[in-house]
Each structure stands twice: as C-alpha cells, then as structure tokens.
Short mmCIF file of C-alpha atoms and ligand atoms in Angstrom, two decimals:
data_model
loop_
_atom_site.label_atom_id
_atom_site.label_comp_id
_atom_site.label_asym_id
_atom_site.label_seq_id
_atom_site.Cartn_x
_atom_site.Cartn_y
_atom_site.Cartn_z
CA MET A 1 0.00 0.00 0.00
CA ASP A 2 2.28 2.71 -1.30
CA GLY A 3 4.88 2.29 1.45
CA ILE A 4 2.43 2.92 4.30
CA LYS A 5 3.22 0.46 7.07
CA THR A 6 2.51 2.52 10.20
CA VAL A 7 -0.50 4.77 10.66
CA ALA A 8 -1.03 7.08 13.63
CA VAL A 9 -4.68 7.83 14.31
CA VAL A 10 -4.89 11.06 16.29
CA GLY A 11 -7.97 11.38 18.52
CA LEU A 12 -9.45 8.12 19.88
CA GLY A 13 -13.07 9.19 20.02
CA TYR A 14 -16.25 8.06 18.31
CA ILE A 15 -14.55 8.12 14.88
CA GLY A 16 -10.82 7.80 15.57
CA LEU A 17 -11.06 4.64 17.66
CA PRO A 18 -13.23 2.67 15.18
CA THR A 19 -10.95 3.85 12.34
CA ALA A 20 -7.85 2.75 14.26
CA ALA A 21 -9.44 -0.63 15.03
CA ILE A 22 -10.57 -1.33 11.46
CA LEU A 23 -7.18 -0.28 10.02
CA ALA A 24 -5.48 -2.60 12.50
CA SER A 25 -7.66 -5.47 11.31
CA GLN A 26 -5.87 -5.12 7.96
CA ASP A 27 -2.13 -5.54 7.54
CA VAL A 28 -1.36 -2.12 9.06
CA ASN A 29 0.52 -1.27 12.22
CA VAL A 30 -1.65 1.30 14.02
CA ILE A 31 -0.76 3.69 16.83
CA GLY A 32 -3.69 5.44 18.48
CA VAL A 33 -2.85 8.84 19.95
CA ASP A 34 -4.96 10.77 22.42
CA VAL A 35 -4.26 13.62 24.86
CA ASN A 36 -6.50 11.94 27.46
CA GLU A 37 -4.55 9.40 29.51
CA LYS A 38 -7.70 7.64 30.70
CA THR A 39 -8.75 7.02 27.09
CA VAL A 40 -5.29 5.70 26.23
CA ASP A 41 -5.31 3.38 29.27
CA ALA A 42 -8.79 2.06 28.43
CA VAL A 43 -7.90 1.45 24.77
CA SER A 44 -4.65 -0.26 25.79
CA ARG A 45 -6.73 -2.67 27.89
CA GLY A 46 -8.98 -3.29 24.87
CA GLU A 47 -11.90 -1.37 26.45
CA VAL A 48 -14.15 0.92 24.44
CA PRO A 49 -15.09 4.01 26.50
CA PHE A 50 -18.50 4.35 24.77
CA VAL A 51 -21.20 2.12 23.25
CA GLU A 52 -20.66 1.12 19.61
CA PRO A 53 -21.73 -2.33 18.38
CA ASP A 54 -18.86 -4.67 17.31
CA LEU A 55 -16.13 -2.14 18.10
CA GLU A 56 -14.98 -3.98 21.22
CA THR A 57 -14.48 -7.17 19.22
CA TYR A 58 -12.34 -5.36 16.63
CA LEU A 59 -10.39 -3.54 19.35
CA ALA A 60 -9.76 -6.59 21.52
CA GLY A 61 -8.50 -8.53 18.47
CA ALA A 62 -6.21 -5.70 17.35
CA ILE A 63 -4.71 -5.23 20.82
CA ALA A 64 -4.26 -8.99 21.36
CA GLN A 65 -2.45 -9.36 18.04
CA GLY A 66 -0.22 -6.36 18.71
CA GLN A 67 -1.53 -4.52 15.62
CA LEU A 68 -2.75 -1.54 17.67
CA ARG A 69 -1.26 0.30 20.61
CA ALA A 70 -2.31 3.56 22.25
CA THR A 71 -0.18 6.42 23.54
CA THR A 72 -0.31 10.08 24.54
CA GLN A 73 2.95 10.80 22.66
CA MET A 74 2.87 11.61 18.94
CA PRO A 75 4.97 8.91 17.21
CA PRO A 76 6.73 8.92 13.85
CA ALA A 77 4.49 7.23 11.25
CA ASP A 78 4.08 6.89 7.47
CA ALA A 79 0.55 8.30 7.62
CA TYR A 80 -1.47 10.31 10.13
CA VAL A 81 -5.26 10.31 10.36
CA ILE A 82 -6.56 13.24 12.40
CA ALA A 83 -9.98 12.68 13.98
CA VAL A 84 -10.19 15.34 16.68
CA PRO A 85 -13.27 17.42 17.55
CA THR A 86 -14.12 20.63 15.68
CA PRO A 87 -16.63 22.37 17.92
CA PHE A 88 -17.92 25.88 17.28
CA SER A 89 -17.40 28.89 19.49
CA SER A 90 -20.27 30.78 21.14
CA GLY A 91 -20.66 32.88 17.97
CA HIS A 92 -21.03 29.71 15.85
CA GLU A 93 -17.53 30.18 14.39
CA PRO A 94 -15.62 26.91 13.86
CA ASP A 95 -12.94 26.24 16.48
CA LEU A 96 -9.93 24.60 14.80
CA SER A 97 -7.69 24.61 17.88
CA HIS A 98 -7.69 20.80 18.29
CA ILE A 99 -6.71 20.35 14.62
CA TYR A 100 -3.90 22.87 14.99
CA ALA A 101 -2.66 21.22 18.20
CA ALA A 102 -2.55 17.84 16.43
CA ALA A 103 -0.81 19.37 13.38
CA ASP A 104 1.82 21.06 15.57
CA SER A 105 2.56 17.82 17.31
CA ILE A 106 2.73 15.86 14.03
CA ALA A 107 5.06 18.50 12.50
CA THR A 108 7.78 17.63 15.03
CA GLN A 109 7.84 13.98 13.87
CA LEU A 110 7.98 14.37 10.09
CA THR A 111 10.92 13.26 7.99
CA GLY A 112 9.38 13.77 4.52
CA GLY A 113 7.05 11.67 2.39
CA GLU A 114 4.31 11.31 5.02
CA LEU A 115 0.59 11.43 4.30
CA ILE A 116 -1.48 13.62 6.66
CA ILE A 117 -5.22 13.10 6.44
CA LEU A 118 -7.75 15.34 8.16
CA GLU A 119 -10.96 13.42 8.90
CA SER A 120 -12.49 15.90 11.35
CA THR A 121 -15.48 17.77 9.96
CA SER A 122 -14.02 21.10 8.91
CA PRO A 123 -14.96 24.41 7.31
CA PRO A 124 -13.89 24.94 3.68
CA GLY A 125 -10.17 25.74 3.57
CA ALA A 126 -9.23 24.04 6.87
CA THR A 127 -7.02 21.36 5.27
CA GLU A 128 -5.12 24.04 3.36
CA LYS A 129 -4.66 26.01 6.60
CA MET A 130 -3.47 22.87 8.38
CA ALA A 131 -0.98 22.16 5.59
CA GLU A 132 0.34 25.74 5.72
CA ARG A 133 0.74 25.42 9.47
CA VAL A 134 2.71 22.18 9.25
CA LEU A 135 4.90 23.45 6.41
CA GLY A 136 5.41 26.75 8.29
CA GLN A 137 6.95 24.77 11.11
CA ARG A 138 8.93 22.50 8.83
CA PRO A 139 10.30 24.77 6.06
CA ASP A 140 12.93 22.07 5.48
CA LEU A 141 10.12 19.91 4.05
CA ASP A 142 8.37 22.64 2.04
CA GLN A 143 9.27 22.05 -1.58
CA SER A 144 5.86 22.91 -2.95
CA ASN A 145 7.24 24.11 -6.27
CA GLN A 146 9.05 20.86 -6.94
CA ARG A 147 7.49 17.59 -5.83
CA GLU A 148 5.08 16.90 -3.00
CA VAL A 149 7.28 16.11 -0.03
CA LEU A 150 4.36 15.96 2.35
CA HIS A 151 0.90 14.84 1.26
CA PHE A 152 -2.25 16.39 2.69
CA ALA A 153 -5.83 15.22 2.19
CA HIS A 154 -9.28 15.64 3.65
CA CYS A 155 -11.39 12.48 3.96
CA PRO A 156 -14.56 13.24 5.88
CA GLU A 157 -16.09 10.47 7.93
CA ARG A 158 -19.77 9.82 7.20
CA VAL A 159 -20.61 6.91 9.50
CA LEU A 160 -23.76 6.78 11.57
CA PRO A 161 -23.29 6.25 15.32
CA GLY A 162 -24.63 2.79 16.17
CA ARG A 163 -23.61 1.43 12.72
CA VAL A 164 -20.04 2.67 12.63
CA MET A 165 -18.23 -0.64 12.05
CA ILE A 166 -20.59 -1.58 9.19
CA GLU A 167 -20.60 1.84 7.55
CA LEU A 168 -16.80 2.27 7.79
CA ALA A 169 -16.48 -0.81 5.59
CA THR A 170 -19.39 -0.18 3.23
CA ASN A 171 -20.04 3.58 2.78
CA ASP A 172 -18.65 5.35 -0.26
CA ARG A 173 -15.86 7.68 0.74
CA ILE A 174 -14.87 11.13 -0.49
CA VAL A 175 -11.13 11.76 -0.63
CA GLY A 176 -10.03 15.35 -1.28
CA GLY A 177 -6.32 15.81 -1.88
CA ILE A 178 -4.13 18.87 -1.96
CA GLY A 179 -2.68 17.64 -5.22
CA GLU A 180 -3.41 14.41 -7.04
CA GLN A 181 -0.62 12.40 -5.46
CA ALA A 182 -2.01 13.04 -1.98
CA ALA A 183 -5.49 11.98 -3.09
CA LEU A 184 -4.17 8.76 -4.62
CA LYS A 185 -2.11 7.90 -1.54
CA ALA A 186 -5.11 8.49 0.74
CA LYS A 187 -7.31 6.40 -1.57
CA ALA A 188 -4.85 3.50 -1.26
CA LEU A 189 -5.05 3.69 2.53
CA TYR A 190 -8.87 3.70 2.66
CA GLU A 191 -9.06 0.88 0.13
CA THR A 192 -7.49 -1.42 2.72
CA PHE A 193 -10.76 -1.55 4.69
CA CYS A 194 -13.43 0.28 2.69
CA ASP A 195 -15.40 -1.69 0.08
CA GLY A 196 -17.41 1.37 -0.96
CA GLU A 197 -16.51 3.57 -3.92
CA ILE A 198 -13.67 6.02 -3.21
CA LEU A 199 -14.37 9.31 -4.93
CA LEU A 200 -11.49 11.69 -5.58
CA THR A 201 -11.72 15.47 -5.48
CA ASP A 202 -9.87 18.46 -4.01
CA ALA A 203 -9.71 19.10 -0.26
CA ARG A 204 -12.04 22.13 -0.28
CA THR A 205 -14.83 20.31 -2.14
CA ALA A 206 -14.46 17.31 0.18
CA GLU A 207 -14.82 19.58 3.22
CA MET A 208 -17.91 21.20 1.77
CA ALA A 209 -19.45 17.85 0.73
CA LYS A 210 -19.47 16.66 4.31
CA LEU A 211 -21.06 19.89 5.56
CA VAL A 212 -23.63 19.76 2.79
CA GLU A 213 -24.67 16.18 3.62
CA ASN A 214 -25.44 17.06 7.23
CA SER A 215 -27.07 20.37 6.27
CA TYR A 216 -29.31 18.54 3.81
CA ARG A 217 -30.53 16.36 6.68
CA ASP A 218 -30.89 19.34 9.03
CA VAL A 219 -32.95 21.32 6.51
CA ASN A 220 -35.23 18.34 5.94
CA ILE A 221 -35.68 17.67 9.67
CA ALA A 222 -36.49 21.39 10.11
CA PHE A 223 -39.22 20.98 7.49
CA ALA A 224 -40.67 18.05 9.47
CA ASN A 225 -40.41 19.95 12.76
CA GLU A 226 -42.16 22.96 11.24
CA LEU A 227 -44.92 20.68 9.97
CA SER A 228 -45.40 19.26 13.47
CA ILE A 229 -45.93 22.75 14.90
CA ILE A 230 -48.36 23.74 12.13
CA SER A 231 -50.22 20.41 12.42
CA GLU A 232 -50.71 20.78 16.17
CA LYS A 233 -52.42 24.14 15.59
CA LEU A 234 -54.60 22.72 12.81
CA ASP A 235 -55.49 19.60 14.84
CA ILE A 236 -53.87 17.25 12.33
CA ASP A 237 -51.83 14.17 13.24
CA VAL A 238 -48.43 15.05 11.76
CA TRP A 239 -47.27 11.41 11.70
CA GLU A 240 -50.24 10.35 9.60
CA LEU A 241 -49.78 13.44 7.44
CA ILE A 242 -46.13 12.60 6.69
CA GLU A 243 -46.87 8.94 6.11
CA LEU A 244 -49.54 9.86 3.56
CA ALA A 245 -47.43 12.50 1.80
CA ASN A 246 -44.50 10.06 1.59
CA HIS A 247 -46.60 7.78 -0.61
CA HIS A 248 -45.92 10.31 -3.37
CA PRO A 249 -43.08 8.84 -5.47
CA ARG A 250 -40.94 11.96 -5.15
CA VAL A 251 -41.65 12.97 -1.54
CA ASN A 252 -39.64 11.69 1.44
CA ILE A 253 -40.25 13.85 4.51
CA LEU A 254 -38.15 13.03 7.59
CA GLN A 255 -39.50 12.66 11.12
CA PRO A 256 -40.22 15.49 13.57
CA GLY A 257 -38.93 15.20 17.11
CA PRO A 258 -37.97 17.17 20.23
CA GLY A 259 -35.10 18.89 18.37
CA VAL A 260 -31.89 17.92 16.62
CA GLY A 261 -29.00 16.74 18.77
CA GLY A 262 -25.57 15.22 18.56
CA HIS A 263 -22.31 16.74 17.52
CA CYS A 264 -22.75 16.66 13.73
CA ILE A 265 -26.08 17.72 12.29
CA ALA A 266 -26.63 20.45 14.89
CA VAL A 267 -23.10 21.80 14.36
CA ASP A 268 -21.93 21.38 10.77
CA PRO A 269 -24.49 23.67 9.06
CA TRP A 270 -23.09 26.56 11.12
CA PHE A 271 -19.73 26.07 9.36
CA ILE A 272 -21.45 26.89 6.06
CA VAL A 273 -23.22 29.86 7.65
CA ALA A 274 -19.84 31.09 8.99
CA ALA A 275 -18.26 30.67 5.53
CA ASP A 276 -21.03 32.69 3.80
CA PRO A 277 -23.35 34.42 6.28
CA ASP A 278 -25.32 36.23 3.56
CA GLY A 279 -25.67 33.29 1.21
CA ALA A 280 -26.68 30.60 3.72
CA GLN A 281 -30.24 31.81 4.40
CA LEU A 282 -32.15 28.52 4.34
CA ILE A 283 -29.39 26.65 6.16
CA ARG A 284 -29.35 29.22 8.99
CA LYS A 285 -33.15 29.29 9.29
CA SER A 286 -33.30 25.49 9.49
CA ARG A 287 -30.81 25.50 12.35
CA GLU A 288 -32.96 28.08 14.13
CA VAL A 289 -36.16 26.06 13.57
CA ASN A 290 -34.55 22.89 14.94
CA ASP A 291 -32.93 24.70 17.87
CA ALA A 292 -36.31 26.21 18.81
CA LYS A 293 -38.10 22.84 18.94
CA PRO A 294 -37.09 21.89 22.54
CA ALA A 295 -38.64 25.14 23.85
CA TRP A 296 -41.88 24.24 22.05
CA VAL A 297 -41.92 20.83 23.79
CA ILE A 298 -41.13 22.42 27.17
CA ASP A 299 -44.00 24.95 26.81
CA ASN A 300 -46.33 22.08 25.94
CA VAL A 301 -45.36 20.10 29.07
CA VAL A 302 -45.52 23.17 31.31
CA SER A 303 -49.02 24.03 30.10
CA LYS A 304 -50.21 20.44 30.72
CA ALA A 305 -48.62 20.47 34.20
CA GLU A 306 -50.60 23.55 35.26
CA ARG A 307 -53.61 21.48 36.33
CA PHE A 308 -51.56 19.61 38.95
CA LYS A 309 -50.42 21.08 42.26
CA GLU A 310 -47.33 18.87 42.40
CA PRO A 311 -47.06 17.25 38.98
CA VAL A 312 -45.04 14.08 38.50
CA ILE A 313 -43.53 13.99 35.02
CA ALA A 314 -41.87 10.89 33.54
CA ALA A 315 -39.38 11.92 30.83
CA LEU A 316 -38.59 8.94 28.60
CA GLY A 317 -35.15 9.03 27.01
CA LEU A 318 -32.14 11.31 27.48
CA SER A 319 -29.84 10.37 24.59
CA PHE A 320 -29.67 12.43 21.40
CA LYS A 321 -31.14 9.62 19.28
CA PRO A 322 -32.55 6.11 19.76
CA ASP A 323 -30.73 3.05 21.10
CA ILE A 324 -27.44 4.72 22.02
CA ASP A 325 -26.03 6.01 25.33
CA ASP A 326 -24.67 9.27 23.87
CA LEU A 327 -26.09 12.23 25.81
CA ARG A 328 -23.93 14.90 24.21
CA ALA A 329 -25.85 17.89 22.84
CA SER A 330 -29.10 16.04 23.44
CA PRO A 331 -32.35 17.99 23.17
CA ALA A 332 -33.86 15.53 25.69
CA VAL A 333 -31.26 16.51 28.32
CA ASN A 334 -31.96 20.20 27.69
CA ILE A 335 -35.70 19.65 27.96
CA VAL A 336 -35.40 17.75 31.26
CA SER A 337 -32.99 20.32 32.66
CA GLU A 338 -35.32 23.19 31.74
CA LEU A 339 -38.41 21.38 33.11
CA VAL A 340 -36.86 20.91 36.55
CA GLU A 341 -35.95 24.61 36.58
CA ARG A 342 -39.31 25.87 35.39
CA LEU A 343 -41.39 23.52 37.52
CA PRO A 344 -39.72 23.46 40.97
CA GLU A 345 -42.91 22.01 42.51
CA ALA A 346 -42.84 19.05 40.07
CA SER A 347 -40.99 15.76 40.37
CA VAL A 348 -39.27 14.82 37.13
CA LEU A 349 -38.52 11.11 36.70
CA ALA A 350 -36.00 10.49 33.94
CA VAL A 351 -36.01 7.05 32.32
CA GLU A 352 -32.93 6.20 30.24
CA PRO A 353 -32.22 2.46 29.95
CA HIS A 354 -28.75 3.05 28.45
CA ILE A 355 -27.20 4.82 31.46
CA ASP A 356 -26.90 4.05 35.17
CA HIS A 357 -26.34 7.57 36.52
CA LEU A 358 -27.45 11.05 35.50
CA PRO A 359 -25.00 13.26 33.61
CA THR A 360 -23.23 15.87 35.78
CA THR A 361 -25.30 18.68 34.21
CA LEU A 362 -28.45 17.14 35.73
CA GLN A 363 -27.08 15.67 38.97
CA ARG A 364 -27.58 18.68 41.22
CA GLN A 365 -31.35 18.95 40.68
CA SER A 366 -33.21 17.80 43.80
CA ASN A 367 -36.56 17.33 41.98
CA LEU A 368 -35.04 14.96 39.40
CA GLU A 369 -34.41 11.21 39.68
CA LEU A 370 -33.24 8.50 37.29
CA LEU A 371 -35.68 5.58 37.54
CA ASP A 372 -36.63 2.55 35.55
CA GLN A 373 -39.73 2.58 33.39
CA THR A 374 -41.98 0.63 35.79
CA GLN A 375 -41.17 2.80 38.81
CA ALA A 376 -41.66 5.99 36.80
CA PHE A 377 -45.01 4.85 35.38
CA GLU A 378 -46.32 4.00 38.85
CA ARG A 379 -45.95 7.63 39.89
CA ALA A 380 -46.30 9.75 36.75
CA ASP A 381 -49.21 12.08 35.94
CA ILE A 382 -47.59 13.14 32.67
CA VAL A 383 -45.45 11.00 30.36
CA VAL A 384 -43.29 12.84 27.84
CA LEU A 385 -41.55 10.61 25.30
CA LEU A 386 -38.31 12.28 24.17
CA VAL A 387 -36.37 9.45 22.48
CA ASP A 388 -37.79 6.62 20.35
CA HIS A 389 -35.73 3.86 22.01
CA THR A 390 -36.83 0.38 20.91
CA ALA A 391 -37.49 -0.44 24.59
CA PHE A 392 -40.22 2.22 24.73
CA LYS A 393 -42.03 1.08 21.59
CA SER A 394 -43.43 -2.03 23.26
CA ILE A 395 -44.94 -0.16 26.22
CA ASP A 396 -48.47 -1.43 26.80
CA SER A 397 -50.96 1.34 25.95
CA ARG A 398 -53.01 0.36 29.02
CA THR A 399 -50.21 1.67 31.28
CA LEU A 400 -50.59 5.04 29.57
CA ALA A 401 -54.38 5.15 29.74
CA ASP A 402 -54.66 7.31 32.88
CA LYS A 403 -51.76 9.64 32.01
CA ILE A 404 -51.33 12.77 29.97
CA VAL A 405 -49.06 11.65 27.13
CA ILE A 406 -46.81 13.92 25.08
CA ASP A 407 -45.20 11.72 22.44
CA THR A 408 -42.61 13.84 20.59
CA LYS A 409 -41.60 10.95 18.29
CA GLY A 410 -45.03 9.56 17.42
CA ILE A 411 -44.26 5.98 18.53
CA TRP A 412 -47.52 5.30 20.40
CA ARG A 413 -50.04 6.39 17.78
N1 SAJ B 501 -33.52 13.32 13.71
C1 SAJ B 501 -34.83 13.77 13.62
N2 SAJ B 501 -35.62 13.33 12.58
C2 SAJ B 501 -35.15 12.47 11.65
C3 SAJ B 501 -33.81 12.03 11.72
C4 SAJ B 501 -33.01 12.48 12.76
O1 SAJ B 501 -35.30 14.55 14.47
O2 SAJ B 501 -35.91 12.11 10.75
C5 SAJ B 501 -32.67 13.79 14.81
C6 SAJ B 501 -32.15 12.66 15.71
O3 SAJ B 501 -33.09 12.30 16.69
C7 SAJ B 501 -30.90 13.29 16.29
C8 SAJ B 501 -30.39 14.17 15.14
O4 SAJ B 501 -31.49 14.35 14.26
O5 SAJ B 501 -31.20 14.12 17.40
C9 SAJ B 501 -29.23 13.61 14.37
O6 SAJ B 501 -29.40 12.21 14.17
P1 SAJ B 501 -29.06 11.48 12.79
O7 SAJ B 501 -29.34 10.05 12.97
O8 SAJ B 501 -29.74 12.16 11.68
O9 SAJ B 501 -27.53 11.77 12.57
P2 SAJ B 501 -26.16 11.62 13.40
O10 SAJ B 501 -25.83 12.94 13.99
O11 SAJ B 501 -26.17 10.45 14.31
O12 SAJ B 501 -25.16 11.27 12.20
C10 SAJ B 501 -25.07 12.14 11.08
C11 SAJ B 501 -25.15 11.31 9.79
N3 SAJ B 501 -25.29 12.20 8.63
C12 SAJ B 501 -26.28 12.03 7.71
O13 SAJ B 501 -27.10 11.15 7.79
C13 SAJ B 501 -26.28 12.97 6.55
C14 SAJ B 501 -23.90 10.46 9.67
O14 SAJ B 501 -23.88 9.78 8.41
C15 SAJ B 501 -22.65 11.34 9.78
O15 SAJ B 501 -21.45 10.58 9.69
C16 SAJ B 501 -22.69 12.00 11.13
O16 SAJ B 501 -23.86 12.84 11.18
C17 SAJ B 501 -21.44 12.83 11.32
O17 SAJ B 501 -20.52 12.37 12.02
O18 SAJ B 501 -21.33 13.91 10.72
#
C-alpha cells in the first residue's frame, strides 16, 4: 500500500477509535494517539469508553495481536489520520484549535514523504490552513514548487453512530487531496478496509461535501419539525400526514422530534453559515427552527402540568437519538434540565435504559431522579416521550391510559 506500514490515528473518540481498530484489522501497524490518559489506558486494555456495536471485538483482536497500541505521545508514522473534535465557538464560528494542536505535534515527527489526512469535519479551507501550518513549522520539508514532499488530504467520515463498524467498511468515501498524489495515496489507505466507492476530489470540495450532507438532513428535519408545529395548531396528526405525503413517489419527509441533537447535524451547518453568512439563508433558518423545537416541547409540558399542584412527570429518554447512550448535545437533556428549573414544585422522573447515573449537568437537581420505566409509570401524571428507544415502543398502551401523554416521536399512535 504505497509504502504505508505505520498509521497514527490522532484522537481516539467516536470516529478515531473505530478507524484505528478497522485499520489494524488489515495488515497495518496502528498507533492510536490521544491527549486523554484515561482514554489511552482504556484502549490499551482493549476497552471501548462508549457504546458502539462490534467495536470492542475489533479492538480486543487488534490489541491482542499487537496490531494496535495507544499512547499520549505523537509517534513517527508513514501516515497520520486526524480525527479530533471541531466544535464551534459561542458565535457559531468553527474552532480549529484541536486540529492545529494535532498538526503542531505531528510537525515535530515528520521526515518527509508522510501522508497527513484530516478526517475531522471542517470548514472549507481548513485542510489548506493545516498544511500551511505544518509546512510553516517544517520549512525544510516545504518544496511545494518541486514535488510533493508531504501529502495532505481531507477524507470526511460519514458513519452513523450505532452502525459505525458496518458503515466504515461499506459507505462510499470522499477523498479530497491537496494535489493528485495526496489523493491517490489516501485512496490506497482507505481501500485497505473500505469496500465502498472512493471518490477523488480536491480538499475544499471534500470539506464542503461533508457539511452539505449534514445540512441537507438538518434542513429536511427542520421541514418536518415545522410541519409538526403547524399540524398541532390545525389539529392534524403530523405522523399520519407525513406517512400519507411520503406515498408520493418523489416525496420523502423526515421525522419530527424534540429537536436535533448530537455533535454533527446540529453543528456542521453553522460552518457553512460562517463561511457565507449572507448566502446561507435557508441553512441558517433550518438550524434556528430545529434549535427552537425543545422550547416548544417544554411549553407544551408546562401548560399540561398547570392542572396539577405537584405534577409528576416521567421523561422517557435522554440520549440524542434512539438506542445509544450518547447524551452529548441532546435535546432531551436540555428539555429535562429546563423542566426541573421551570417547575420546581414538580418531580421529574427520567427514564434512560442506556445509562446508570445522570450526567453531571443534571445531577444537582433535587426534583429529578433517574428511575426505571416501571417505577416511573407508577408515579407519573404526565409521560413525555423524548427518544424513540426500541425499549419504549413495546410499552403497553393500558399503562398510559390514565396519564397525559406527550409523544414527541409519534411511537404510540
Ligand atoms: N432526527 C430527527 N428526525 C429524523 C432524523 C433524525 O429529528 O428524521 C434527529 C435525531 O433524533 C438526532 C439528530 O437528528 O437528534 C441527528 O441524528 P441522525 O441520525 O440524523 O444523525 P447523526 O448525527 O447520528 O449522524 C449524522 C449522519 N449524517 C447524515 O445522515 C447525513 C452520519 O452519516 C454522519 O457521519 C454524522 O452525522 C457525522 O458524524 O457527521
């Protein structure tokens, strides 16, 4: 594979760790790098610090066979895959500090000829900026007018949490090189484990493609969320409405919910807005529509709670989407947090089968408990369904008969 024997995967999170594990399952020597010692220790023991089907099997095999090791120190390697977070600042501007920190650390190890791939979701131009930064620190390796001495590429990840190990192997992959040689080298690396088509382009287009995919989904969820608000006013069942409209051969409306969460779809569209604030009208508005949905749910619950002196509210689900334990940027967490603030006389009973303790953001609230479904249903006056976990779908409708039900995902219709 084009002289690539050792790959350092920088950032052992939800994307970096699965990528490191799948690369190690091929004939590649992989070094996982993370600034967090606890993560490195867990990975070294073959433990996955989060829930992702099949990942533990891959990881345990790779560690046992000596194909993968983890460290906090940036090593020399033939290729680097950077998968660090790219959050946005309070003003919705992309924060590239983790990418720059990784690039600075990589720059110290380079000898020439290495491939440096940025996988982190990034605003257009980020890979070029990263390359400039590395070359700025290593002018000895900057021979841009002659041949490519270092190779830079952007290869956005597009895997769905919960299906990561399958989608890493089967999804088509966009590879954007700074120069054709970089793109071809990166393609050869991904071909070791990816059976999907590998599509070559330049780095800027690859960056934008990733942002566009998630914005497409965000805009379409915003459409569904707007329909749910309009339908409520018009006394129409939005779930039936969408199901009927989707029978049209060219209509495919997504599902409304309590808001859009996670670290991708609720973040990436802002990178396009930041890149062209005047042009990105629809993309910005969709973000605003989706971000406003939790407040709409909260107002609904608060108005239903008014008839009780000391309402007991069961909140079903805390994760940002079904059947995972990931609570980051979850609209359900925000809704529960706001409900306990706004209704101090209420008891809020959170039910989340995928966790065994409340996140720190919720722990201090005295009128909030984490309970199992049966205990919560025994006490609840109001049941608000926030996540369509499979476990909730089989709830017997008779247990809901004497409760006020607010079903934000339409699973009990
Ligand atoms: N959601 C709805 N209605 C829907 C679909 C989703 O309200 O019809 C909500 C979910 O409940 C969740 C949020 O949207 O709160 C995002 O969930 P998701 O399943 O749409 O997406 P993510 O964030 O788990 O993963 C997305 C995927 N992107 C696309 O489908 C275009 C995934 O392929 C990307 O790799 C990932 O973002 C990423 O890392 O960027």
